[in-house]
XYZ file of N, CA and C in Angstrom:
759
model
N 22.968 -3.439 -18.999
C 23.620 -4.241 -17.564
C 25.006 -4.268 -16.785
N 24.768 -4.954 -15.875
C 25.016 -4.606 -14.182
C 26.487 -3.477 -14.699
N 26.403 -2.133 -13.348
C 28.252 -2.200 -13.827
C 27.728 -1.355 -12.146
N 29.315 -1.029 -12.172
C 30.006 -0.076 -10.702
C 30.016 0.860 -10.703
N 29.929 1.268 -11.520
C 30.382 2.750 -12.393
C 29.923 4.215 -11.410
N 30.163 5.359 -11.123
C 29.069 6.066 -10.603
C 28.249 6.406 -11.462
N 27.220 6.969 -11.515
C 26.073 7.288 -12.150
C 25.557 8.413 -11.847
N 24.535 10.112 -12.655
C 23.787 10.587 -11.767
C 23.238 11.175 -12.790
N 22.230 10.574 -13.952
C 21.756 11.619 -14.988
C 20.812 12.866 -15.090
N 21.801 13.782 -14.936
C 21.343 14.733 -14.969
C 20.106 15.143 -15.613
N 19.365 14.810 -16.498
C 18.167 14.984 -17.364
C 17.447 14.883 -16.327
N 17.387 13.939 -15.976
C 15.713 13.304 -15.411
C 15.487 14.258 -14.130
N 16.119 15.746 -13.724
C 15.619 16.272 -12.757
C 15.834 18.323 -12.966
N 16.023 17.953 -14.698
C 16.222 19.614 -14.782
C 14.720 20.063 -14.945
N 13.735 19.319 -14.592
C 12.620 20.558 -14.878
C 11.560 19.900 -13.454
N 12.228 19.856 -11.810
C 12.101 20.101 -11.176
C 10.966 20.886 -10.412
N 9.705 21.196 -10.603
C 8.518 21.592 -9.620
C 9.459 22.736 -8.353
N 10.538 23.705 -8.186
C 10.288 24.842 -7.421
C 9.433 25.215 -6.562
N 8.190 25.557 -6.809
C 7.537 26.143 -6.539
C 5.587 25.814 -6.352
N 5.783 24.144 -6.541
C 4.650 23.982 -6.342
C 4.505 23.402 -4.993
N 3.639 22.114 -4.820
C 2.798 21.924 -3.348
C 3.811 20.932 -3.472
N 4.069 20.149 -4.294
C 5.424 18.956 -3.519
C 6.229 18.783 -3.812
N 6.470 18.551 -2.593
C 7.985 18.968 -1.574
C 9.619 18.149 -2.714
N 10.438 19.121 -2.520
C 11.553 18.254 -4.192
C 12.179 16.936 -3.493
N 11.919 16.800 -1.833
C 13.057 15.476 -1.610
C 11.822 14.314 -2.674
N 10.461 14.558 -2.669
C 9.835 13.325 -3.107
C 9.749 13.496 -5.120
N 10.003 14.158 -5.468
C 10.102 14.572 -6.955
C 11.972 14.013 -6.747
N 12.249 13.957 -6.501
C 13.731 13.660 -6.310
C 13.387 12.382 -6.330
N 12.831 11.931 -5.686
C 13.119 9.922 -5.153
C 12.069 9.255 -5.828
N 10.603 10.268 -5.939
C 10.305 9.228 -7.499
C 10.975 9.008 -9.013
N 11.365 10.243 -9.663
C 12.121 10.521 -10.477
C 13.670 8.928 -10.256
N 14.386 8.955 -9.182
C 14.950 8.300 -9.160
C 14.892 6.894 -9.006
N 13.742 6.833 -8.745
C 13.083 5.535 -8.515
C 13.211 4.995 -10.021
N 12.007 5.814 -10.451
C 11.245 5.651 -11.733
C 12.827 4.676 -12.719
N 13.633 5.133 -12.542
C 15.043 5.808 -13.061
C 15.762 4.539 -13.142
N 15.815 3.651 -11.468
C 16.205 2.403 -11.284
C 15.075 0.394 -11.861
N 14.138 1.405 -11.993
C 13.174 0.177 -12.424
C 13.053 0.044 -13.669
N 12.842 1.475 -14.234
C 13.688 1.042 -15.990
C 14.652 0.514 -16.169
N 15.923 0.859 -15.612
C 16.899 0.205 -16.227
C 17.842 1.274 -16.485
N 17.430 3.151 -17.129
C 18.551 4.271 -16.552
C 19.482 4.065 -15.826
N 19.414 3.918 -14.409
C 20.118 3.473 -13.793
C 20.319 2.847 -13.365
N 21.158 1.541 -13.627
C 21.654 0.537 -13.950
C 21.407 -0.343 -13.075
N 21.843 -2.047 -12.164
C 22.407 -2.550 -11.136
C 23.300 -2.500 -10.760
N 23.605 -2.390 -9.235
C 25.125 -2.087 -9.474
C 25.932 -0.219 -9.938
N 25.257 0.553 -10.381
C 25.975 1.563 -10.002
C 26.412 2.092 -8.923
N 26.173 3.470 -8.444
C 26.713 3.840 -7.302
C 26.296 5.551 -7.920
N 26.075 5.933 -7.130
C 25.045 7.321 -6.501
C 26.965 8.776 -5.951
N 26.484 9.236 -6.937
C 27.193 10.428 -6.300
C 27.644 10.336 -4.634
N 27.777 11.352 -4.137
C 27.910 11.236 -2.996
C 26.659 12.401 -2.982
N 25.754 13.116 -2.008
C 25.207 13.722 -1.173
C 25.746 15.713 -1.675
N 25.804 15.663 -0.990
C 27.019 16.899 -1.239
C 26.960 16.595 -3.139
N 27.447 16.785 -3.990
C 27.885 16.533 -4.907
C 26.697 16.422 -5.771
N 25.075 15.451 -5.476
C 23.885 16.040 -5.846
C 23.342 16.953 -5.566
N 23.549 17.630 -4.625
C 22.248 18.502 -4.133
C 23.474 19.861 -5.031
N 24.401 19.577 -4.581
C 25.362 20.657 -5.877
C 24.687 20.481 -7.361
N 24.814 19.560 -7.895
C 24.242 19.940 -9.376
C 23.194 19.611 -9.367
N 22.151 19.864 -8.500
C 20.406 20.255 -8.603
C 20.123 21.975 -7.873
N 21.200 22.198 -7.014
C 21.390 23.205 -6.198
C 19.816 23.101 -5.879
N 19.785 21.893 -4.450
C 19.115 20.983 -3.094
C 20.263 21.431 -1.855
N 19.646 21.554 -1.658
C 20.346 21.520 0.057
C 20.699 20.246 0.362
N 21.853 19.036 1.605
C 22.024 18.118 1.427
C 20.426 17.107 1.742
N 20.055 18.053 3.478
C 18.952 17.184 4.006
C 17.418 16.795 2.687
N 18.297 17.854 1.625
C 16.483 17.748 1.169
C 16.769 16.035 -0.287
N 18.383 15.999 -0.446
C 19.068 15.087 -0.875
C 19.369 13.520 -0.043
N 19.016 13.509 0.763
C 19.380 13.309 1.884
C 18.336 11.960 2.383
N 16.796 13.145 2.469
C 15.707 12.327 3.093
C 15.397 11.549 1.538
N 15.873 12.445 0.532
C 15.020 11.598 -1.367
C 16.213 10.351 -1.087
N 17.271 9.740 -1.119
C 17.898 9.203 -1.118
C 17.040 8.077 -0.140
N 16.869 8.239 0.945
C 16.433 7.581 2.051
C 15.418 6.545 1.569
N 13.805 7.715 0.719
C 13.294 6.670 0.771
C 13.451 6.075 -0.315
N 14.208 6.067 -1.632
C 14.590 4.854 -1.894
C 15.420 3.828 -1.624
N 15.789 4.226 -0.832
C 17.300 2.909 0.065
C 15.933 2.125 0.533
N 14.742 3.003 1.477
C 13.995 2.567 2.723
C 12.432 1.375 1.397
N 12.688 1.756 -0.338
C 12.152 0.625 -1.000
C 12.840 -0.538 -1.090
N 14.081 -0.011 -1.203
C 14.937 -1.985 -1.303
C 14.972 -1.686 -2.663
N 16.038 -0.568 -3.380
C 15.836 -0.499 -4.338
C 17.505 0.412 -3.841
N 17.966 0.923 -3.407
C 19.181 1.367 -3.369
C 19.669 0.887 -1.031
N 21.266 0.173 -1.838
C 22.151 -0.114 -0.894
C 22.599 1.056 -0.510
N 23.067 1.639 0.322
C 24.498 1.981 1.732
C 25.298 1.188 1.679
N 26.637 0.814 1.229
C 27.571 0.728 1.977
C 28.700 1.843 2.166
N 29.660 1.159 3.931
C 30.163 1.504 4.357
C 31.982 1.178 2.912
N 32.437 2.668 2.478
C 33.640 2.469 1.691
C 33.494 2.605 0.865
N 32.300 2.299 -0.176
C 31.416 2.137 -1.576
C 30.389 3.482 -1.183
N 29.266 3.749 -0.961
C 28.889 4.682 -1.409
C 27.328 4.257 -0.713
N 25.756 4.360 -1.804
C 25.324 3.911 -2.182
C 24.869 3.713 -3.788
N 24.516 2.376 -3.426
C 24.278 1.819 -5.024
C 23.322 1.168 -5.208
N 22.575 1.027 -5.856
C 21.620 0.668 -6.453
C 21.775 -1.534 -6.621
N 20.780 -1.796 -5.881
C 21.333 -3.461 -5.574
C 20.606 -4.113 -6.851
N 21.337 -5.062 -7.099
C 20.739 -5.734 -7.631
C 19.597 -6.573 -8.238
N 18.999 -6.989 -6.699
C 17.785 -7.456 -7.208
C 17.312 -8.038 -5.559
N 16.509 -7.097 -5.215
C 16.121 -7.975 -3.259
C 16.104 -9.465 -3.350
N 16.323 -10.613 -3.204
C 16.247 -11.503 -3.473
C 14.628 -12.115 -2.410
N 13.539 -12.220 -2.544
C 12.370 -12.751 -2.307
C 12.786 -14.722 -1.765
N 12.240 -14.311 -0.444
C 12.256 -17.151 -0.603
C 11.014 -16.621 -0.375
N 10.617 -17.921 -1.807
C 9.601 -18.710 -0.671
C 9.092 -19.558 0.147
N 8.360 -19.685 0.931
C 8.494 -19.778 3.051
C 8.783 -21.761 2.325
N 9.534 -22.119 1.794
C 9.812 -23.509 1.203
C 11.189 -24.525 2.084
N 11.080 -25.053 1.834
C 12.689 -25.516 2.426
C 13.081 -26.212 1.307
N 14.231 -25.390 1.636
C 14.874 -24.882 0.325
C 16.123 -24.195 1.353
N 16.953 -24.107 0.540
C 17.975 -23.586 1.083
C 18.828 -21.593 0.603
N 19.139 -20.740 1.410
C 19.708 -19.664 0.935
C 20.461 -19.585 -0.240
N 21.540 -20.539 -0.750
C 22.202 -20.707 -1.390
C 21.393 -21.366 -2.407
N 20.007 -22.074 -2.845
C 19.789 -22.916 -3.424
C 19.041 -21.289 -4.247
N 18.518 -20.509 -3.517
C 17.271 -19.350 -3.454
C 18.132 -18.139 -4.934
N 19.446 -18.115 -4.306
C 20.087 -17.196 -5.071
C 20.349 -17.689 -5.470
N 20.677 -18.611 -6.222
C 21.113 -19.121 -7.496
C 19.925 -19.598 -8.873
N 18.688 -19.536 -7.795
C 17.775 -19.815 -8.290
C 17.060 -18.069 -8.532
N 17.780 -17.487 -8.154
C 16.656 -15.832 -8.421
C 18.812 -15.093 -9.713
N 18.526 -15.962 -10.121
C 20.403 -15.322 -11.124
C 21.510 -15.363 -10.156
N 21.356 -15.133 -9.289
C 22.776 -14.270 -8.495
C 23.261 -14.753 -7.976
N 24.333 -14.366 -7.640
C 25.990 -15.243 -7.755
C 26.507 -16.030 -5.647
N 25.991 -15.927 -5.061
C 26.658 -16.990 -3.492
C 27.573 -16.651 -3.600
N 28.415 -16.052 -2.695
C 28.956 -16.510 -1.969
C 29.273 -16.886 0.177
N 29.709 -18.160 -0.076
C 29.731 -17.818 1.331
C 31.680 -17.587 2.640
N 31.080 -16.679 3.102
C 32.272 -16.910 3.925
C 32.538 -16.708 5.880
N 32.899 -18.300 6.034
C 32.559 -19.664 6.858
C 33.531 -19.444 8.063
N 33.215 -18.350 9.174
C 33.087 -17.685 10.224
C 34.050 -18.096 11.255
N 32.841 -19.678 11.007
C 32.929 -20.601 12.688
C 32.980 -21.524 12.336
N 33.704 -23.348 12.775
C 33.873 -24.733 11.651
C 33.743 -25.376 13.451
N 33.122 -25.887 13.970
C 34.201 -26.440 14.880
C 32.735 -26.916 15.384
N 33.126 -28.273 16.240
C 33.297 -29.267 17.165
C 33.150 -29.047 18.600
N 31.711 -28.260 19.198
C 31.379 -27.957 20.411
C 29.971 -28.466 20.971
N 30.481 -28.476 22.324
C 28.929 -30.224 23.616
C 27.865 -29.093 22.365
N 26.521 -30.342 22.561
C 25.063 -29.161 22.753
C 24.626 -28.713 23.929
N 24.347 -27.694 23.394
C 23.317 -26.999 24.889
C 22.490 -27.102 24.985
N 21.554 -26.791 26.381
C 20.733 -27.384 26.454
C 19.226 -26.769 25.699
N 18.967 -25.269 24.759
C 18.602 -24.977 23.718
C 18.010 -25.991 23.173
N 19.856 -25.975 21.831
C 19.605 -27.075 20.820
C 19.921 -28.227 20.802
N 20.126 -28.952 22.646
C 19.661 -30.114 22.669
C 18.793 -31.144 21.744
N 17.798 -29.924 22.905
C 16.780 -29.901 22.701
C 15.982 -30.059 20.987
N 16.265 -29.329 20.572
C 15.852 -28.988 18.708
C 16.446 -29.978 18.252
N 17.514 -30.874 18.751
C 18.163 -31.669 17.361
C 17.643 -33.772 18.150
N 17.294 -33.123 19.817
C 17.563 -34.208 20.074
C 17.979 -35.170 20.310
N 18.913 -34.753 20.730
C 20.387 -34.977 21.698
C 21.209 -35.315 22.500
N 21.343 -35.964 23.901
C 21.204 -35.335 24.314
C 22.707 -34.210 24.999
N 22.252 -33.911 26.084
C 22.923 -32.117 26.670
C 24.438 -32.283 26.672
N 25.775 -31.851 25.912
C 26.733 -32.392 25.756
C 27.460 -33.110 24.353
N 25.942 -33.175 24.211
C 26.806 -34.339 23.079
C 27.552 -33.883 21.590
N 28.894 -33.945 21.172
C 29.970 -32.995 20.113
C 28.418 -32.439 18.792
N 28.832 -31.463 18.773
C 27.839 -31.286 17.580
C 29.221 -30.245 15.964
N 28.624 -30.439 15.369
C 29.394 -29.733 14.560
C 28.418 -27.818 14.131
N 29.482 -26.808 15.057
C 28.667 -25.475 14.706
C 28.928 -24.256 13.644
N 28.166 -24.122 12.721
C 28.443 -23.230 12.501
C 28.061 -21.682 11.987
N 28.758 -20.970 11.937
C 28.394 -19.661 11.477
C 29.580 -18.775 10.473
N 28.305 -19.067 9.316
C 28.720 -18.424 7.652
C 27.896 -17.008 7.559
N 28.609 -16.118 7.249
C 28.080 -15.365 6.770
C 27.677 -15.709 5.085
N 26.585 -15.104 4.383
C 25.895 -15.464 3.467
C 26.431 -14.437 1.893
N 26.784 -13.689 1.391
C 26.234 -12.259 -0.079
C 26.142 -13.122 -1.011
N 25.481 -12.311 -1.747
C 24.989 -12.403 -3.433
C 25.883 -11.315 -3.840
N 26.100 -10.872 -5.684
C 26.927 -10.472 -6.160
C 27.643 -9.013 -5.316
N 28.461 -9.658 -3.846
C 29.758 -8.885 -3.464
C 28.525 -8.480 -2.602
N 27.805 -8.262 -1.521
C 26.864 -8.006 -0.873
C 26.297 -8.526 0.290
N 26.703 -8.973 1.651
C 26.387 -9.569 2.547
C 24.930 -9.224 2.716
N 24.449 -10.568 3.161
C 22.614 -11.053 2.354
C 22.380 -11.656 3.835
N 22.874 -12.181 4.605
C 22.605 -12.930 5.648
C 23.520 -13.504 6.576
N 23.638 -13.482 7.606
C 24.170 -13.931 9.073
C 23.335 -15.772 9.315
N 24.524 -17.051 9.671
C 23.600 -18.343 9.404
C 24.346 -18.893 10.543
N 23.699 -19.533 11.640
C 24.429 -20.129 12.298
C 23.246 -21.722 12.341
N 24.454 -22.378 12.582
C 23.572 -23.603 12.048
C 24.271 -24.792 13.264
N 24.167 -25.555 13.950
C 24.178 -26.765 14.517
C 23.678 -28.221 13.963
N 24.608 -29.193 13.831
C 23.987 -30.531 13.167
C 25.139 -31.378 13.695
N 24.296 -32.902 13.810
C 24.368 -33.659 15.140
C 25.815 -34.505 14.665
N 26.446 -35.311 15.576
C 27.747 -35.647 15.875
C 28.191 -36.734 14.088
N 27.311 -37.004 13.862
C 27.664 -38.629 12.454
C 27.802 -37.057 10.964
N 27.853 -35.561 11.541
C 28.166 -34.728 10.141
C 29.639 -34.004 10.442
N 29.772 -34.115 11.865
C 30.549 -33.110 12.651
C 31.921 -33.148 11.189
N 32.140 -34.348 10.627
C 33.276 -34.130 9.462
C 32.692 -32.665 8.332
N 31.529 -32.377 7.498
C 31.981 -31.194 6.865
C 32.635 -30.997 6.502
N 33.880 -30.103 6.066
C 34.730 -29.215 6.210
C 34.217 -28.473 5.667
N 34.896 -27.166 6.037
C 35.656 -25.426 5.811
C 34.815 -25.319 4.191
N 35.477 -26.219 3.736
C 35.687 -26.156 1.912
C 34.636 -26.075 0.930
N 34.206 -28.029 1.280
C 33.381 -27.816 1.553
C 31.500 -26.493 0.829
N 31.100 -26.288 2.554
C 30.319 -25.265 3.172
C 30.774 -23.677 2.150
N 32.230 -23.543 1.731
C 31.806 -22.210 1.148
C 32.458 -22.401 -0.844
N 32.247 -23.572 -1.431
C 31.516 -24.537 -2.779
C 30.363 -24.561 -2.919
N 29.197 -24.914 -1.483
C 27.599 -25.578 -1.744
C 27.562 -25.037 -0.964
N 26.103 -25.119 -1.059
C 25.065 -25.142 0.138
C 25.567 -26.113 0.902
N 24.595 -25.484 2.198
C 24.269 -26.590 3.296
C 23.832 -27.841 2.490
N 22.307 -27.382 2.321
C 21.242 -28.589 1.923
C 22.319 -29.615 0.437
N 22.651 -28.688 0.253
C 23.135 -29.806 -1.839
C 24.325 -31.241 -0.503
N 24.876 -30.263 0.286
C 26.032 -30.755 0.938
C 25.116 -32.739 1.539
N 24.395 -31.657 1.947
C 23.608 -33.270 3.085
C 22.879 -34.332 2.300
N 22.392 -33.895 0.416
C 22.049 -34.371 -0.177
C 23.184 -35.199 -1.063
N 23.680 -34.949 -1.069
C 25.153 -35.441 -1.501
C 25.688 -36.499 -0.663
N 25.097 -36.597 1.168
C 25.742 -37.843 1.421
C 24.941 -38.949 2.266
N 23.541 -38.445 0.992
C 22.322 -39.287 1.293
C 21.417 -38.550 1.944
N 21.039 -37.888 2.989
C 20.083 -36.521 3.570
C 19.501 -36.366 2.779
N 18.198 -36.765 3.114
C 16.630 -36.461 2.472
C 16.190 -35.034 3.797
N 16.160 -34.052 3.760
C 15.205 -33.294 4.567
C 13.594 -33.673 3.323
N 13.177 -33.824 4.919
C 11.690 -33.944 4.336
C 10.474 -32.795 5.014
N 10.665 -32.393 6.791
C 9.708 -31.620 6.951
C 10.913 -30.349 7.538
N 9.790 -29.590 7.843
C 10.939 -28.752 9.112
C 9.672 -27.528 10.539
N 9.914 -27.958 11.133
C 9.488 -26.300 11.366
C 10.377 -25.005 11.429
N 9.675 -23.847 11.128
C 9.906 -22.596 11.125
C 9.558 -21.682 11.732
N 10.331 -20.339 12.178
C 9.349 -19.531 12.969
C 10.328 -18.337 12.271
N 9.407 -17.293 11.537
C 10.032 -16.139 10.673
C 9.880 -14.863 11.686
N 10.196 -14.320 11.896
C 10.674 -12.833 13.186
C 11.382 -11.669 12.489
N 11.620 -10.722 13.794
C 12.455 -9.530 13.545
C 12.902 -9.303 14.545
N 14.280 -8.774 14.297
C 14.309 -7.524 15.903
C 16.058 -6.868 15.111
N 16.658 -6.551 16.108
C 17.558 -5.778 16.525
C 18.580 -6.425 16.059
N 19.700 -5.494 14.859
C 21.379 -6.459 14.713
C 21.862 -5.729 16.801
N 22.222 -7.310 17.230
C 23.555 -6.900 17.745
C 24.891 -7.878 18.074
N 25.607 -7.438 18.838
C 26.875 -7.854 18.745
C 27.447 -7.447 17.348
N 28.300 -8.391 16.371
C 28.938 -7.519 15.514
C 27.984 -7.787 13.743
N 26.462 -7.792 14.215
C 26.135 -8.134 12.692
C 26.088 -7.106 11.695
N 26.972 -5.384 12.832
C 26.452 -4.743 12.015
C 27.205 -4.174 11.764
N 28.383 -4.530 11.274
C 29.816 -4.829 11.292
C 29.921 -6.063 9.577
N 29.008 -7.049 9.144
C 28.974 -7.798 8.925
C 28.026 -7.561 8.102
N 27.187 -7.156 8.505
C 25.795 -7.048 7.322
C 26.029 -6.185 6.674
N 26.846 -5.182 7.134
C 27.035 -3.878 6.744
C 25.796 -2.854 6.503
N 24.927 -3.011 7.910
C 24.139 -2.007 8.013
C 24.081 -1.171 9.197
N 23.227 -0.369 9.187
C 23.375 1.175 10.724
C 23.621 0.399 11.947
N 24.327 0.637 12.782
C 23.980 -0.369 15.059
C 22.717 0.576 14.599
N 22.037 -0.810 15.264
C 20.194 -0.759 15.467
C 19.584 -1.058 14.205
N 19.724 -1.092 13.328
C 18.789 -1.355 12.134
C 17.868 -2.840 12.372
N 17.087 -3.042 11.864
C 16.225 -3.930 12.255
C 16.747 -5.624 10.633
N 16.819 -6.376 11.538
C 17.400 -7.556 11.124
C 15.944 -8.497 10.810
N 15.302 -9.408 9.661
C 14.184 -10.329 9.612
C 15.038 -11.603 10.441
N 14.349 -12.666 11.067
C 15.511 -13.709 11.382
C 14.421 -15.212 11.429
N 14.972 -15.769 11.327
C 14.891 -16.769 10.611
C 15.104 -18.437 11.424
N 14.580 -19.180 12.167
C 15.102 -20.025 13.210
C 14.396 -21.691 12.328
N 14.778 -22.385 12.075
C 14.090 -23.738 11.855
C 14.741 -25.020 12.165
N 14.396 -26.152 12.320
C 15.028 -27.404 12.716
C 14.152 -27.790 11.669
N 14.756 -29.233 10.675
C 14.679 -29.732 9.878
C 15.079 -31.217 9.828
N 13.982 -31.637 9.398
C 14.388 -32.772 10.402
C 13.782 -34.477 8.658
N 14.677 -35.712 8.730
C 15.014 -36.563 7.368
C 13.930 -37.191 7.428
N 14.055 -37.903 6.440
C 13.227 -38.803 6.428
C 12.428 -40.018 7.481
N 13.191 -39.819 8.468
C 12.948 -41.035 9.534
C 12.235 -39.743 10.947
N 12.342 -39.075 10.198
C 11.979 -38.496 11.487
C 12.853 -37.611 12.543
N 13.830 -37.647 11.591
C 15.394 -37.620 12.395
C 15.376 -35.977 12.241
N 16.110 -34.968 13.558
C 16.633 -33.766 13.698
C 17.936 -33.791 12.851
N 18.314 -33.579 11.747
C 19.712 -33.386 11.170
C 20.075 -31.473 10.882
N 19.187 -31.166 11.675
C 19.980 -29.784 11.673
C 19.324 -28.661 12.022
N 19.929 -28.026 12.812
C 18.759 -26.500 13.998
C 19.312 -25.389 13.397
N 19.207 -24.584 12.634
C 19.248 -22.858 12.143
C 18.537 -21.863 12.873
N 20.073 -20.988 13.197
C 18.871 -19.231 13.606
C 20.386 -18.520 12.369
N 19.090 -17.715 11.508
C 19.874 -16.980 10.561
C 19.040 -14.991 10.807
N 20.322 -13.821 10.280
C 19.437 -13.215 10.451
C 19.406 -12.655 9.003
N 18.817 -11.851 8.649
C 18.839 -11.373 6.802
C 18.573 -9.870 6.832
N 19.407 -8.865 5.922
C 18.997 -7.551 6.132
C 17.709 -7.662 4.825
N 16.944 -6.926 5.636
C 15.184 -6.803 4.721
C 15.462 -5.811 3.625
N 16.581 -4.893 3.109
C 16.351 -4.513 2.333
C 16.760 -4.997 1.262
N 17.564 -5.946 1.599
C 18.164 -7.410 0.485
C 17.453 -8.345 0.139
N 16.259 -8.433 1.103
C 16.068 -10.055 1.738
C 14.592 -10.385 2.108
N 13.253 -11.058 1.432
C 12.121 -10.779 2.078
C 11.647 -12.453 2.240
N 10.733 -13.227 2.812
C 9.940 -14.221 2.573
C 8.756 -14.142 1.927
N 8.248 -15.339 1.222
C 7.080 -14.538 0.455
C 6.259 -15.873 0.789
N 4.623 -15.917 0.972
C 4.007 -17.279 0.665
C 2.780 -17.307 0.486
N 2.002 -18.341 0.492
C 0.388 -17.707 -0.233
C -0.338 -18.772 1.088
N -1.627 -17.783 0.617
C -2.157 -18.182 1.997
C -3.072 -17.951 0.840
N -3.971 -19.757 1.692
C -5.189 -20.228 1.299
C -6.748 -20.310 1.781
N -7.832 -19.821 1.513
C -8.741 -20.027 2.639
C -9.337 -21.447 2.542
N -8.774 -21.805 3.820
C -10.360 -23.463 3.452
C -11.623 -22.774 2.959
């Protein structure tokens, strides 16, 4: 069962080989990883701080820090300001398909929440107008949302919608995914152009996504089209790579 209690199973580390050739940080990280994957340390559990763990094991803080970082890098732990180091509830792996993040999270047995940071109507800038096939200066609904899963921020999403959709409300966006809202209005999305990449965080992204300054983020840029071939949504999203990944299947011709 998921938990938010602080745990550290001392019995996992009582027989560390302190004189052998295998580095101590590596021994600790491998045992910690195995305990998480087996469920001995459950999802949501918080680890004690590095100083206390080092005291318990008789190891230096740098050794413990490196061991924990190894597990963080594998996506099994996440560092959260004000909370500490916590076992993730499970990384979200997203098939590269025409679905929304909200739906992907729910289908992965996660609990998504949405904070609407910006919701306003603004004129279309040159690049956005080109993506949506509208005149520069046309009124568009601009959205900026923070999507979290199980209380942990996962993605920052910016979306631009054409004028006929400017009446979508904040309340709708907090309760549902954008594609759900569009379907409820009779909009059928048939195809999309999508580009996946990566970059360093900038602006307020580190604070909102609870990552370190300069951390890498996954990015996704998408223009979606309805059944009539009309651009219906242009989105620019960024994701925490320790909490989220894209997956695709390649077939040889």
